[in-house]
Amino acid sequence: MAEFVVGGAQMGPNQKADSRKMIVARMLALMEEAAGRGVELVVYPELALTTFFPRWYMENEAEVDAFFETEMPGPETAPLFERARELRMAISFGYAEKTPEGRHFNTSILTDRAGNIVGKYRKIHLPGHSEYDTERAFQHLEKRYFEPGDLGFPVWRNEGVIMGMAICNDRRWPETYRCLGLQGVELVMLGYNTPSVNSQMSAEGLKERLFHSELSMQAGAYQNSTYVVGIAKAGVEDGHPLMGGSIIVDPDGFVVARAESEEDELIVASCDFAKCAFGKSTIFDFARHRRIEHYQRITEQAGVIVEV
Ligand code: CDV
């Protein structure tokens, strides 16, 4: 069981006019700061290389594809891998992935400390809608631009720790953490882009949205006795505010590091993965306490069925 220093590299906004090179330069600056603080694994947000483009309705395929990476690493992202290798730092970040077959996913990757990609996750819970919605204050077209992930919720033993990934909206679903928890996960890494306001309910403000984000990640950590690192892309992007609130949560559900700004900001926590064992062997010893004979509905039924 390993103990090591985990960093969360919250990013401020990316603008549409920003080149990948400019954005990667900011990610490298955060990486250098992380190295100076002894970080051995750094987590960046969802869609770290671009704006959160699903807020815009687009019909032109070439315009959409400009937000996607066809190779990882590619020429613009290679410096991230090279510097991480030199610094012996594992990294995880999200990006829009276009496969050789032309499929589109909202993806995160994980490397080891030698800069090799050891894990890939494709976002499963895609929020929003697929056609232009006149009822919303702004669009959330993830269902238009991405397919649901096809890789399930895998884990990897990386640098001695059982690691898994999730992306943004996944963090609100207990199923995400439980699928990872059932594989013994000790570190869940997730990036997010969460608008500071609800496009369908103007009364829900920043305070409430930050609360729901933390509530979900703290519950996921506690109920599966795992560290959770949740990292935002924040600030006003393309004229639209994204909330910050990046946190690192320990296996007891307590926040051990928290970002204060909506800018590029590094948070750091020394994680003792031995701490995951207590919850996993006591109150959340799944093998002893789960009652799967009563859980069929969870996989057989998606929506609510009222029978009374
Ligand atoms: N990128 C996201 O998945 N954002 C959602 C928004 C729609 C609320 C989230 O769950 O944060």
Coordinates of N, CA and C in Angstrom, one line a residue, residues 1-2 110 112 118 155-164 183-184 186:
M1 N 0.8 -1.2 0.0 CA 0.0 0.0 0.0 C 0.9 1.2 0.0
A2 N 0.6 2.1 -0.9 CA 1.5 3.3 -1.1 C 1.0 4.5 -0.5
L110 N -5.0 8.3 -18.0 CA -4.1 8.3 -16.8 C -2.8 7.7 -17.3
D112 N 1.4 6.5 -16.0 CA 2.2 6.2 -14.8 C 3.3 7.2 -14.7
V118 N -1.6 4.4 -19.0 CA -2.0 3.1 -18.5 C -3.5 2.9 -18.3
V155 N -10.6 -0.1 -13.4 CA -9.6 0.4 -12.5 C -8.2 -0.1 -12.9
W156 N -7.2 0.5 -12.5 CA -5.8 0.1 -12.8 C -5.0 0.2 -11.6
R157 N -4.1 -0.8 -11.4 CA -3.1 -0.7 -10.3 C -2.0 0.1 -10.9
N158 N -1.8 1.4 -10.4 CA -0.9 2.3 -11.0 C 0.0 2.8 -9.8
E159 N 1.3 2.6 -9.9 CA 2.2 3.1 -8.8 C 1.7 2.5 -7.5
G160 N 1.2 1.3 -7.5 CA 0.9 0.6 -6.2 C -0.5 0.9 -5.7
V161 N -1.2 1.8 -6.4 CA -2.6 2.2 -5.9 C -3.6 1.8 -6.9
I162 N -4.8 1.4 -6.4 CA -5.9 1.0 -7.3 C -6.6 2.3 -7.7
M163 N -6.5 2.7 -9.0 CA -7.1 4.0 -9.4 C -8.2 3.8 -10.4
G164 N -9.2 4.7 -10.4 CA -10.2 4.7 -11.3 C -10.5 6.2 -11.7
Q183 N -14.3 -2.9 -7.2 CA -13.0 -3.3 -7.7 C -11.9 -2.9 -6.7
G184 N -12.3 -2.4 -5.6 CA -11.3 -2.0 -4.5 C -10.6 -0.7 -4.8
E186 N -9.0 2.9 -4.7 CA -8.4 3.7 -3.6 C -8.3 5.1 -4.0

